[in-house]
PDB file of C-alpha atoms in Angstrom:
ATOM      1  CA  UNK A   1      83.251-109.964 -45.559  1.00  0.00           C
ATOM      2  CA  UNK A   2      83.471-113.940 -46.212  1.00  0.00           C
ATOM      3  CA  UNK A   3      82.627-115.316 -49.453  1.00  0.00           C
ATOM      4  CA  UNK A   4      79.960-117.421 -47.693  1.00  0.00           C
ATOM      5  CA  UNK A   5      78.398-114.567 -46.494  1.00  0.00           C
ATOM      6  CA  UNK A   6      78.782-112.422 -49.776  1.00  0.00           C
ATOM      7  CA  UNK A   7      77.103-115.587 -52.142  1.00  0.00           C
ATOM      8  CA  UNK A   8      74.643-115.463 -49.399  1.00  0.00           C
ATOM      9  CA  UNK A   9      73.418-112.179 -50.018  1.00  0.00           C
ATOM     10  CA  UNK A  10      73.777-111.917 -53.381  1.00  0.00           C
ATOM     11  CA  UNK A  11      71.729-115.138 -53.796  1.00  0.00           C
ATOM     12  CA  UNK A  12      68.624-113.269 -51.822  1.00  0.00           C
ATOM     13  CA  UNK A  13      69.450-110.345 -53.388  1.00  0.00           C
ATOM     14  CA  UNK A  14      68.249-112.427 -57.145  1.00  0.00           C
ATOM     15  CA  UNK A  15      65.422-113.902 -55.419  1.00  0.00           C
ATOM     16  CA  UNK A  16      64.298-110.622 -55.170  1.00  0.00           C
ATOM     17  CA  UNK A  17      64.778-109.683 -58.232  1.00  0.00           C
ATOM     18  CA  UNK A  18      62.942-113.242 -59.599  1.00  0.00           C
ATOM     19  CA  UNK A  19      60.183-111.867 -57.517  1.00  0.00           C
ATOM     20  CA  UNK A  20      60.011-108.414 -58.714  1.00  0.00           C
ATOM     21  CA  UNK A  21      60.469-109.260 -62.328  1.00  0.00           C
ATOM     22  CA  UNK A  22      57.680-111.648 -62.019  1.00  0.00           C
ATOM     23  CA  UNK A  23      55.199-109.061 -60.251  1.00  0.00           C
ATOM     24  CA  UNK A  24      56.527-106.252 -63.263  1.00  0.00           C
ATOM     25  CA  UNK A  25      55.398-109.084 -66.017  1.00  0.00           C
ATOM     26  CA  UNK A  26      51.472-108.541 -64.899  1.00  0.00           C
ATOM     27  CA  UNK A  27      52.160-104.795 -64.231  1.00  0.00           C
ATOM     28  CA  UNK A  28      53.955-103.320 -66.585  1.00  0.00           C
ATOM     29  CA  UNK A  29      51.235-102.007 -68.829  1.00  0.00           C
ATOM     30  CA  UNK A  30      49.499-100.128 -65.404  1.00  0.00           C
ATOM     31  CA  UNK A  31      52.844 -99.176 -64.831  1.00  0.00           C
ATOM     32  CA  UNK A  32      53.256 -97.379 -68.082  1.00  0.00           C
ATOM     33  CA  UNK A  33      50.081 -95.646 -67.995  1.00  0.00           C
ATOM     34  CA  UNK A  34      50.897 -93.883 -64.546  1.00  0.00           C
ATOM     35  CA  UNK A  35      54.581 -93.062 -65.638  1.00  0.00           C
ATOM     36  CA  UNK A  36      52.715 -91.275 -68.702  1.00  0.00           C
ATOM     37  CA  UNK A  37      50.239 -89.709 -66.265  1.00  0.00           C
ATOM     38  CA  UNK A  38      53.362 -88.657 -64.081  1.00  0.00           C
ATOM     39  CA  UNK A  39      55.088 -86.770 -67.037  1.00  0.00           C
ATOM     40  CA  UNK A  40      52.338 -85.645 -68.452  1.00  0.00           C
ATOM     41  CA  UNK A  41      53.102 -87.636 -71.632  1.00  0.00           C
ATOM     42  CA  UNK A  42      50.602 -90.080 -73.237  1.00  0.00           C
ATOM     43  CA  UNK A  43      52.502 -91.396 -76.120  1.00  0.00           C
ATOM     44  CA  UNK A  44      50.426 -93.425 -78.809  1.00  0.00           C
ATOM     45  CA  UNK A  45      48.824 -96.502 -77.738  1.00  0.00           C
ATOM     46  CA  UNK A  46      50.809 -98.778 -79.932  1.00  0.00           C
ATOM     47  CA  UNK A  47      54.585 -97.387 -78.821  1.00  0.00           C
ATOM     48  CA  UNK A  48      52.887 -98.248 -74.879  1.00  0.00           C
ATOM     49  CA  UNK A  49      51.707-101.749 -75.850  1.00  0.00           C
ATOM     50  CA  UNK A  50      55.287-102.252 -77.753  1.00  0.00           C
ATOM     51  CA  UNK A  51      57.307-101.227 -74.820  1.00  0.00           C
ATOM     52  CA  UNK A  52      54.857-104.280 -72.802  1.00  0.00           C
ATOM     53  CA  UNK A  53      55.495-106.689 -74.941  1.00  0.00           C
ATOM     54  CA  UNK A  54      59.238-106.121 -75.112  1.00  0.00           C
ATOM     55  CA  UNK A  55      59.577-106.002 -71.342  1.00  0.00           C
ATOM     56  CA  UNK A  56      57.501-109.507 -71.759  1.00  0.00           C
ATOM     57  CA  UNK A  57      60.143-111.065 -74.412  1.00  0.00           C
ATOM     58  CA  UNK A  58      63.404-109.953 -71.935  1.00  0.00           C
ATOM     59  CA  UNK A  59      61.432-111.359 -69.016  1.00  0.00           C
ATOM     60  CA  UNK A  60      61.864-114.924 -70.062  1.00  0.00           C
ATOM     61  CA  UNK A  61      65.523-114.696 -70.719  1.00  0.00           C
ATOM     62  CA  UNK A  62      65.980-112.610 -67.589  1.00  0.00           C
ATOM     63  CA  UNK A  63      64.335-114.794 -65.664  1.00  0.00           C
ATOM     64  CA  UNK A  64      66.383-117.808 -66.956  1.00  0.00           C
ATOM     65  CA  UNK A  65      70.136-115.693 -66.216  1.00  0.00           C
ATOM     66  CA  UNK A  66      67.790-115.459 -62.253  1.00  0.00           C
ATOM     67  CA  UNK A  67      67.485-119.204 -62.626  1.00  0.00           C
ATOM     68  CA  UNK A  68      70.996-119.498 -63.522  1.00  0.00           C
ATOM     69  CA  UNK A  69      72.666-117.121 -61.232  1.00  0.00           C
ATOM     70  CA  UNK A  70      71.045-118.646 -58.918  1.00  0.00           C
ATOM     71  CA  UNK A  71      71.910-122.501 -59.041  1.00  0.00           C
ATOM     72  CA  UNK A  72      75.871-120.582 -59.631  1.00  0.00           C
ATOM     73  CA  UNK A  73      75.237-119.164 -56.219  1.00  0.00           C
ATOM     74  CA  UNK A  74      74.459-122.546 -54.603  1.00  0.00           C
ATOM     75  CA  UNK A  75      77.097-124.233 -56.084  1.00  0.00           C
ATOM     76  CA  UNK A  76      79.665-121.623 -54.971  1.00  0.00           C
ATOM     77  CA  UNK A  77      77.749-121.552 -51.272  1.00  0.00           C
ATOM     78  CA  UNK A  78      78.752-125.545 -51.306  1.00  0.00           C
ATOM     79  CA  UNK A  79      82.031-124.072 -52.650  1.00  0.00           C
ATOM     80  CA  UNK A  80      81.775-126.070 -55.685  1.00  0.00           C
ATOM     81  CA  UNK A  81      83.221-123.247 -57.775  1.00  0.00           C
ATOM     82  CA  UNK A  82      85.237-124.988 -60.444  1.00  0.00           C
ATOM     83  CA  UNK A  83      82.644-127.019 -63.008  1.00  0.00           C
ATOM     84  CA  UNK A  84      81.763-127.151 -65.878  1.00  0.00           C
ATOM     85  CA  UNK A  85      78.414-126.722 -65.161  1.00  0.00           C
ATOM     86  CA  UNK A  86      79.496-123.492 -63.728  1.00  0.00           C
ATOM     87  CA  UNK A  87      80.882-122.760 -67.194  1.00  0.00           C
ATOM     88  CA  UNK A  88      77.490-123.916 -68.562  1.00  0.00           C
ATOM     89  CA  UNK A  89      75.380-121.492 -66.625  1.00  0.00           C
ATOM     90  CA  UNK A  90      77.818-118.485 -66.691  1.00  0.00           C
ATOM     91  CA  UNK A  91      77.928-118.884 -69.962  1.00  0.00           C
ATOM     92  CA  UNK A  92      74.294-119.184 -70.333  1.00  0.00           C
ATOM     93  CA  UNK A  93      73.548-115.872 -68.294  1.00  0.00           C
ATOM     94  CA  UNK A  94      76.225-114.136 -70.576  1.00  0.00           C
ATOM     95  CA  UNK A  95      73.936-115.720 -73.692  1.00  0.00           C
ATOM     96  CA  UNK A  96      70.302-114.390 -71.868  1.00  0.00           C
ATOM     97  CA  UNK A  97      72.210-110.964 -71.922  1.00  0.00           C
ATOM     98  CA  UNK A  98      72.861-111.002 -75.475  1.00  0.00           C
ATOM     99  CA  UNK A  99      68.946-111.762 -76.491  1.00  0.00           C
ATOM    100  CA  UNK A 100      68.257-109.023 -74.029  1.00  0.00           C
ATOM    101  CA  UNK A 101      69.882-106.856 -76.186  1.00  0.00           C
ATOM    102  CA  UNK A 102      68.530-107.736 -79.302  1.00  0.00           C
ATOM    103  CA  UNK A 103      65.199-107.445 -78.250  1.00  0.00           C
ATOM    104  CA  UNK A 104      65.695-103.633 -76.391  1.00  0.00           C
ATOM    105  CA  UNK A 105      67.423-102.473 -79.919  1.00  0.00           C
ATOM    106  CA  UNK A 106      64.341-103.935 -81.648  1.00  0.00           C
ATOM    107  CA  UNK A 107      62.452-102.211 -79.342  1.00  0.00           C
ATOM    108  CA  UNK A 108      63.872 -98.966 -80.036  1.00  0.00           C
ATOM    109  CA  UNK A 109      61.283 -98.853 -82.726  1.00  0.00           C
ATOM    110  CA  UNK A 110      59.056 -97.716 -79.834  1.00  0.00           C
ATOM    111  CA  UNK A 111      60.740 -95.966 -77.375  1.00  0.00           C
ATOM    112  CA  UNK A 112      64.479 -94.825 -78.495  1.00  0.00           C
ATOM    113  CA  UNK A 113      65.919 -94.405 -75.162  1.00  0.00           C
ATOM    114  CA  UNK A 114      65.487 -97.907 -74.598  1.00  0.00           C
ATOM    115  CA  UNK A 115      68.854 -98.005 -76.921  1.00  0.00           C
ATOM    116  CA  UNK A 116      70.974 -97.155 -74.013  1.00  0.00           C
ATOM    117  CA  UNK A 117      69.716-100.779 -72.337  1.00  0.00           C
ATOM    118  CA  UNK A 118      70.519-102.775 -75.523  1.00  0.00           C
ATOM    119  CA  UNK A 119      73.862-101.250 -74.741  1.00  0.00           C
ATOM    120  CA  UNK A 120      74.412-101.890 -71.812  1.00  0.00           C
ATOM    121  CA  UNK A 121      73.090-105.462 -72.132  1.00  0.00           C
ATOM    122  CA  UNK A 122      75.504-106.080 -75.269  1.00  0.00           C
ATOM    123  CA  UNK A 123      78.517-105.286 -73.061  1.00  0.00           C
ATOM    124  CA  UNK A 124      77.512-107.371 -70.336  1.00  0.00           C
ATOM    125  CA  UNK A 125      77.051-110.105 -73.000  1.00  0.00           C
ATOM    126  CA  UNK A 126      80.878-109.682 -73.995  1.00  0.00           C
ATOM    127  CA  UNK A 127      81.759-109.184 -70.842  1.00  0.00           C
ATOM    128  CA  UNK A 128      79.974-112.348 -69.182  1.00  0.00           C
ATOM    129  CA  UNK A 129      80.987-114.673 -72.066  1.00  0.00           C
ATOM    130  CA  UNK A 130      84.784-113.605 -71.389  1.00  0.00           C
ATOM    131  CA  UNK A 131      84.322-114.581 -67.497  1.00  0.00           C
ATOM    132  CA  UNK A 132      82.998-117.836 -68.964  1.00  0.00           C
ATOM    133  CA  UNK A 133      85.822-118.299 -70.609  1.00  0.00           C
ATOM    134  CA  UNK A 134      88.281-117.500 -67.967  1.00  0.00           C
ATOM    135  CA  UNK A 135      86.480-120.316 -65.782  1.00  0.00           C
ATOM    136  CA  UNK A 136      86.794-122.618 -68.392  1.00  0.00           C
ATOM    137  CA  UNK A 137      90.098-122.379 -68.415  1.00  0.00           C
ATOM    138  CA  UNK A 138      90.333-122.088 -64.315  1.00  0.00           C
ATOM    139  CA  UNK A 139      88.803-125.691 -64.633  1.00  0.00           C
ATOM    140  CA  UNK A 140      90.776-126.762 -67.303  1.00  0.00           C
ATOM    141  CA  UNK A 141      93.513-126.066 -64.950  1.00  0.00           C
ATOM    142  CA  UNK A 142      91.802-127.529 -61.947  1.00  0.00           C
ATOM    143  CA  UNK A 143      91.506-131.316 -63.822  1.00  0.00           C
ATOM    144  CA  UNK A 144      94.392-131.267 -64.912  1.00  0.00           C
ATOM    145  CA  UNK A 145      95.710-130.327 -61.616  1.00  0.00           C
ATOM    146  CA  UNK A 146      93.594-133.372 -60.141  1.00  0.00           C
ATOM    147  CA  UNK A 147      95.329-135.519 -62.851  1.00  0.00           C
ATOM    148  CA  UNK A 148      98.737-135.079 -61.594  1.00  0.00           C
ATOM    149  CA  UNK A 149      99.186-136.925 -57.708  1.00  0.00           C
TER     150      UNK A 149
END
């Protein structure tokens, strides 16, 4: 597969994702109630309200990391790879991740297994921010390359 066709993809594929994010953000608390209803399990209504609200707080910042993935994407489609703007928003994606994190391990408080996502969204914090800093140095390189003929 092409690169053109790859970006392509992947830049419908976070659409999507935009999309279903943004449907989950006035569904969440039905969606709780059924999963409860499914297992059997009704836990207290606060720890079901909590676990709302936090999916509410990492929706914004997810939805920004969409908004910058997906301006990345376009740029790289127009194979305008090397930028600092592209350092700006992989950086900024790699930042969303963090706050994602912070807010699942506060929301541990209502559902522990929730942990595992605070996690998982810590490393891919780190490991973002150190692809941000790998393309800032890639275009460090680049205009300095552009300097020299």
């Amino acid at each position: 597969m092409n690169v053109k066709r790859i970006t392509g993809i992947t830049l419908w594929v976070n659409r999507l994702v935009a999309v279903i994010v943004g449907v989950l953000i006035f569904a969440m608390p039905a969606l709780l109630e059924w999963y409860g209803d499914l297992l059997g399990y009704h836990p207290p209504r606060l720890d079901v309200i909590g676990v709302a609200i936090s999916f509410d707080l990492c929706a914004v910042p997810m939805l920004i990391a969409l908004w910058n993935m997906e301006k990345l994407l376009q740029n790289i489609l127009v194979q305008k790879v090397f930028l600092k703007e592209n350092v700006r928003r992989v950086r900024g994606i790699g930042w969303c991740c963090g706050i994602v994190a912070l807010i699942c391990l506060v929301a541990t408080w209502h559902a522990y297994p929730i942990l595992i996502f605070a996690a998982i969204m810590g490393f891919l914090c780190l490991v973002v921010n150190v692809v941000g800093c790998i393309l800032d140095a890639a275009v460090a390189i680049r205009e300095e390359n552009d300097l020299t003929i």
